[in-house]
Short mmCIF file of C-alpha atoms in Angstrom, two decimals:
data_model
loop_
_atom_site.label_atom_id
_atom_site.label_comp_id
_atom_site.label_asym_id
_atom_site.label_seq_id
_atom_site.Cartn_x
_atom_site.Cartn_y
_atom_site.Cartn_z
CA UNK A 1 -87.87 17.27 -1.50
CA UNK A 2 -86.23 18.38 -4.78
CA UNK A 3 -86.82 16.66 -7.98
CA UNK A 4 -84.64 13.67 -8.78
CA UNK A 5 -81.78 14.84 -10.93
CA UNK A 6 -80.92 12.94 -14.34
CA UNK A 7 -78.18 10.37 -14.73
CA UNK A 8 -75.81 12.87 -16.60
CA UNK A 9 -76.14 15.57 -14.01
CA UNK A 10 -75.47 13.07 -11.04
CA UNK A 11 -72.37 11.80 -13.00
CA UNK A 12 -71.02 15.17 -13.30
CA UNK A 13 -71.66 15.97 -9.61
CA UNK A 14 -69.66 12.90 -8.54
CA UNK A 15 -67.01 13.60 -11.19
CA UNK A 16 -66.50 16.95 -9.54
CA UNK A 17 -66.38 15.34 -5.83
CA UNK A 18 -63.86 12.84 -7.21
CA UNK A 19 -61.65 15.42 -8.87
CA UNK A 20 -61.68 17.57 -5.64
CA UNK A 21 -61.05 14.57 -3.25
CA UNK A 22 -60.15 11.24 -5.05
CA UNK A 23 -59.88 9.23 -1.75
CA UNK A 24 -62.34 10.70 0.72
CA UNK A 25 -61.83 9.18 4.30
CA UNK A 26 -64.29 8.72 7.33
CA UNK A 27 -63.29 10.94 10.07
CA UNK A 28 -63.75 8.30 12.97
CA UNK A 29 -60.35 7.14 14.25
CA UNK A 30 -59.83 3.58 14.43
CA UNK A 31 -56.91 0.87 14.26
CA UNK A 32 -58.87 -2.22 13.26
CA UNK A 33 -62.29 -3.59 12.33
CA UNK A 34 -63.25 -3.96 16.06
CA UNK A 35 -62.40 -0.36 17.05
CA UNK A 36 -64.20 0.83 13.92
CA UNK A 37 -67.41 -0.87 15.04
CA UNK A 38 -67.06 0.48 18.57
CA UNK A 39 -66.31 4.07 17.24
CA UNK A 40 -69.29 4.08 14.84
CA UNK A 41 -71.55 2.60 17.70
CA UNK A 42 -70.50 5.48 19.88
CA UNK A 43 -71.03 8.07 17.25
CA UNK A 44 -74.82 7.74 17.28
CA UNK A 45 -76.23 11.21 18.21
CA UNK A 46 -72.57 12.42 18.95
CA UNK A 47 -70.00 14.19 16.74
CA UNK A 48 -66.92 12.30 15.24
CA UNK A 49 -64.69 14.78 16.80
CA UNK A 50 -66.12 14.15 20.26
CA UNK A 51 -65.93 10.25 19.77
CA UNK A 52 -62.30 10.49 18.63
CA UNK A 53 -61.32 12.57 21.65
CA UNK A 54 -62.82 10.01 23.92
CA UNK A 55 -61.56 6.89 22.08
CA UNK A 56 -58.01 7.86 21.58
CA UNK A 57 -56.84 6.73 25.02
CA UNK A 58 -59.55 3.89 25.05
CA UNK A 59 -58.14 2.20 22.06
CA UNK A 60 -54.69 2.25 23.39
CA UNK A 61 -55.73 -0.08 26.00
CA UNK A 62 -58.81 -1.87 24.65
CA UNK A 63 -58.44 -2.58 20.88
CA UNK A 64 -59.91 -5.95 20.90
CA UNK A 65 -63.19 -7.50 22.33
CA UNK A 66 -61.22 -9.54 24.87
CA UNK A 67 -59.37 -6.39 26.12
CA UNK A 68 -62.77 -4.42 26.28
CA UNK A 69 -64.36 -7.07 28.42
CA UNK A 70 -61.36 -7.14 30.70
CA UNK A 71 -61.65 -3.28 31.11
CA UNK A 72 -65.27 -3.83 31.95
CA UNK A 73 -68.36 -1.45 31.72
CA UNK A 74 -67.45 0.87 34.40
CA UNK A 75 -63.90 1.13 33.09
CA UNK A 76 -65.38 1.86 29.63
CA UNK A 77 -67.74 4.53 31.08
CA UNK A 78 -64.61 6.41 32.44
CA UNK A 79 -63.31 6.78 28.87
CA UNK A 80 -66.70 7.58 27.13
CA UNK A 81 -68.56 9.68 29.70
CA UNK A 82 -68.13 12.79 27.57
CA UNK A 83 -70.24 11.16 24.86
CA UNK A 84 -74.05 11.38 24.76
CA UNK A 85 -75.81 8.27 26.02
CA UNK A 86 -72.68 6.90 27.30
CA UNK A 87 -74.25 4.41 29.81
CA UNK A 88 -76.28 2.65 27.22
CA UNK A 89 -73.56 2.79 24.70
CA UNK A 90 -71.20 1.37 27.24
CA UNK A 91 -73.74 -1.54 27.88
CA UNK A 92 -73.96 -2.27 24.28
CA UNK A 93 -70.25 -2.33 23.62
CA UNK A 94 -69.62 -4.89 26.29
CA UNK A 95 -72.48 -6.95 25.02
CA UNK A 96 -71.34 -6.86 21.38
CA UNK A 97 -67.73 -7.59 22.57
CA UNK A 98 -68.94 -10.56 24.46
CA UNK A 99 -70.80 -11.83 21.34
CA UNK A 100 -67.82 -11.39 19.20
CA UNK A 101 -65.67 -13.46 21.59
CA UNK A 102 -68.11 -16.20 22.13
CA UNK A 103 -69.69 -16.57 18.57
CA UNK A 104 -67.08 -15.17 16.24
CA UNK A 105 -63.75 -16.07 17.91
CA UNK A 106 -63.05 -12.41 18.66
CA UNK A 107 -63.28 -11.24 14.95
CA UNK A 108 -65.74 -8.91 13.37
CA UNK A 109 -68.05 -10.59 10.85
CA UNK A 110 -68.04 -9.30 7.36
CA UNK A 111 -71.80 -9.73 6.56
CA UNK A 112 -74.35 -6.97 7.15
CA UNK A 113 -76.84 -9.46 8.72
CA UNK A 114 -74.20 -10.46 11.27
CA UNK A 115 -73.14 -7.05 12.01
CA UNK A 116 -76.79 -5.87 12.46
CA UNK A 117 -77.27 -8.69 15.01
CA UNK A 118 -74.63 -6.93 17.37
CA UNK A 119 -76.10 -4.82 20.05
CA UNK A 120 -75.95 -1.23 19.21
CA UNK A 121 -75.27 -1.85 15.59
CA UNK A 122 -78.04 -0.82 13.18
CA UNK A 123 -78.03 -0.75 9.43
CA UNK A 124 -75.99 2.52 9.21
CA UNK A 125 -73.30 1.36 11.53
CA UNK A 126 -73.03 -1.97 9.66
CA UNK A 127 -72.81 -0.21 6.28
CA UNK A 128 -69.98 2.13 7.57
CA UNK A 129 -68.04 -0.91 8.65
CA UNK A 130 -68.69 -2.72 5.41
CA UNK A 131 -67.48 0.32 3.43
CA UNK A 132 -64.70 1.63 5.35
CA UNK A 133 -63.10 -1.81 6.50
CA UNK A 134 -63.99 -4.16 3.64
CA UNK A 135 -64.45 -1.54 0.91
CA UNK A 136 -67.91 -2.81 -0.04
CA UNK A 137 -69.98 -0.15 -1.94
CA UNK A 138 -72.40 0.09 0.97
CA UNK A 139 -74.22 3.30 1.52
CA UNK A 140 -74.48 4.58 5.20
CA UNK A 141 -77.12 7.26 5.29
CA UNK A 142 -76.93 9.88 8.07
CA UNK A 143 -78.52 13.11 8.59
CA UNK A 144 -75.99 14.83 6.37
CA UNK A 145 -76.59 12.42 3.39
CA UNK A 146 -80.33 12.51 3.92
CA UNK A 147 -80.39 16.39 3.77
CA UNK A 148 -78.15 16.50 0.80
CA UNK A 149 -79.83 13.68 -1.17
CA UNK A 150 -83.19 15.33 -0.80
CA UNK A 151 -82.02 18.87 -1.11
CA UNK A 152 -79.88 18.66 -4.09
CA UNK A 153 -81.98 16.01 -5.82
CA UNK A 154 -79.19 13.51 -5.84
CA UNK A 155 -81.06 10.72 -3.96
CA UNK A 156 -84.45 11.97 -2.83
CA UNK A 157 -86.24 9.65 -0.43
CA UNK A 158 -88.85 9.91 2.57
CA UNK A 159 -86.77 7.98 4.82
CA UNK A 160 -82.96 6.71 5.23
CA UNK A 161 -83.69 3.43 3.49
CA UNK A 162 -85.29 5.22 0.47
CA UNK A 163 -82.34 7.52 0.21
CA UNK A 164 -80.01 4.44 0.55
CA UNK A 165 -81.79 2.68 -2.27
CA UNK A 166 -81.82 5.97 -4.43
CA UNK A 167 -77.97 6.19 -3.96
CA UNK A 168 -77.44 2.63 -5.21
CA UNK A 169 -79.98 3.17 -8.15
CA UNK A 170 -79.02 6.67 -9.33
CA UNK A 171 -75.28 6.97 -8.75
CA UNK A 172 -72.95 5.45 -11.31
CA UNK A 173 -71.24 2.32 -10.23
CA UNK A 174 -67.74 3.83 -10.60
CA UNK A 175 -68.68 6.27 -7.66
CA UNK A 176 -70.49 3.85 -5.45
CA UNK A 177 -67.53 2.96 -3.07
CA UNK A 178 -66.79 6.50 -2.08
CA UNK A 179 -70.47 8.01 -2.65
CA UNK A 180 -71.37 8.18 1.01
CA UNK A 181 -68.05 9.73 2.16
CA UNK A 182 -68.38 12.54 -0.56
CA UNK A 183 -71.92 13.17 0.46
CA UNK A 184 -71.23 13.13 4.13
CA UNK A 185 -68.29 15.66 3.93
CA UNK A 186 -70.20 17.94 1.53
CA UNK A 187 -73.37 17.83 3.78
CA UNK A 188 -71.26 18.38 7.10
CA UNK A 189 -68.92 21.27 5.68
CA UNK A 190 -70.83 22.91 2.70
CA UNK A 191 -74.45 21.92 2.46
CA UNK A 192 -75.01 22.53 6.09
CA UNK A 193 -78.55 22.33 7.67
CA UNK A 194 -79.55 26.02 8.51
CA UNK A 195 -77.59 28.08 5.98
CA UNK A 196 -75.96 26.07 3.21
CA UNK A 197 -72.70 27.63 1.99
CA UNK A 198 -73.81 27.69 -1.61
CA UNK A 199 -71.25 30.41 -2.53
CA UNK A 200 -68.50 27.86 -1.93
CA UNK A 201 -70.28 24.91 -3.47
CA UNK A 202 -68.71 23.17 -6.29
CA UNK A 203 -71.93 21.64 -7.54
CA UNK A 204 -74.06 24.88 -7.18
CA UNK A 205 -74.95 25.10 -10.82
CA UNK A 206 -76.06 21.31 -10.82
CA UNK A 207 -78.05 21.20 -7.66
CA UNK A 208 -81.76 21.29 -7.61
CA UNK A 209 -82.24 23.33 -4.33
CA UNK A 210 -84.21 26.28 -5.08
CA UNK A 211 -83.48 28.33 -2.09
CA UNK A 212 -79.76 28.79 -2.69
CA UNK A 213 -77.91 31.19 -0.41
CA UNK A 214 -75.41 33.78 -1.77
#
């Protein structure tokens, strides 16, 4: 775990991220709040690209919880069987769809507690939905953010909740809305796990990572 960077260094890091990509976007394809919940739930231990490939046809016929229930678990499985853990994920999607219909009138709730109460929806999923759909400054910490936060010293922490708190505490408010997207994209494409692409990194001179690559 790298040392915590100071406030001015972190501000410069996110200023560079913003200058390079003013409006970063999540890569999961969706058409409404419901399909976003489903896509994020399906993305656990899977790639966004793999989820998108499976859900394009699915969301054409099941873009509401009512339509998903009509499709049924076996019909859903036919669309998502290329995704890891698809049987358990299908079970959760059907369950959460039923809850949305019976308890929320078919609409996706906008509170973290309510979202976390849905089957297959944890804190990270809830934060993604809060951020991407309702534009709350919620920080969804995945493996890329956890790695970058600790490696660069932006938001070090021993677990995902600690890193989430460090992001909230250490990154200036003006960057909070897009912070997790900038970090995910940087971790996914530049600060990769095995051999980070430090030569192409726009924050190389600010990063606390000691074992930089050429």
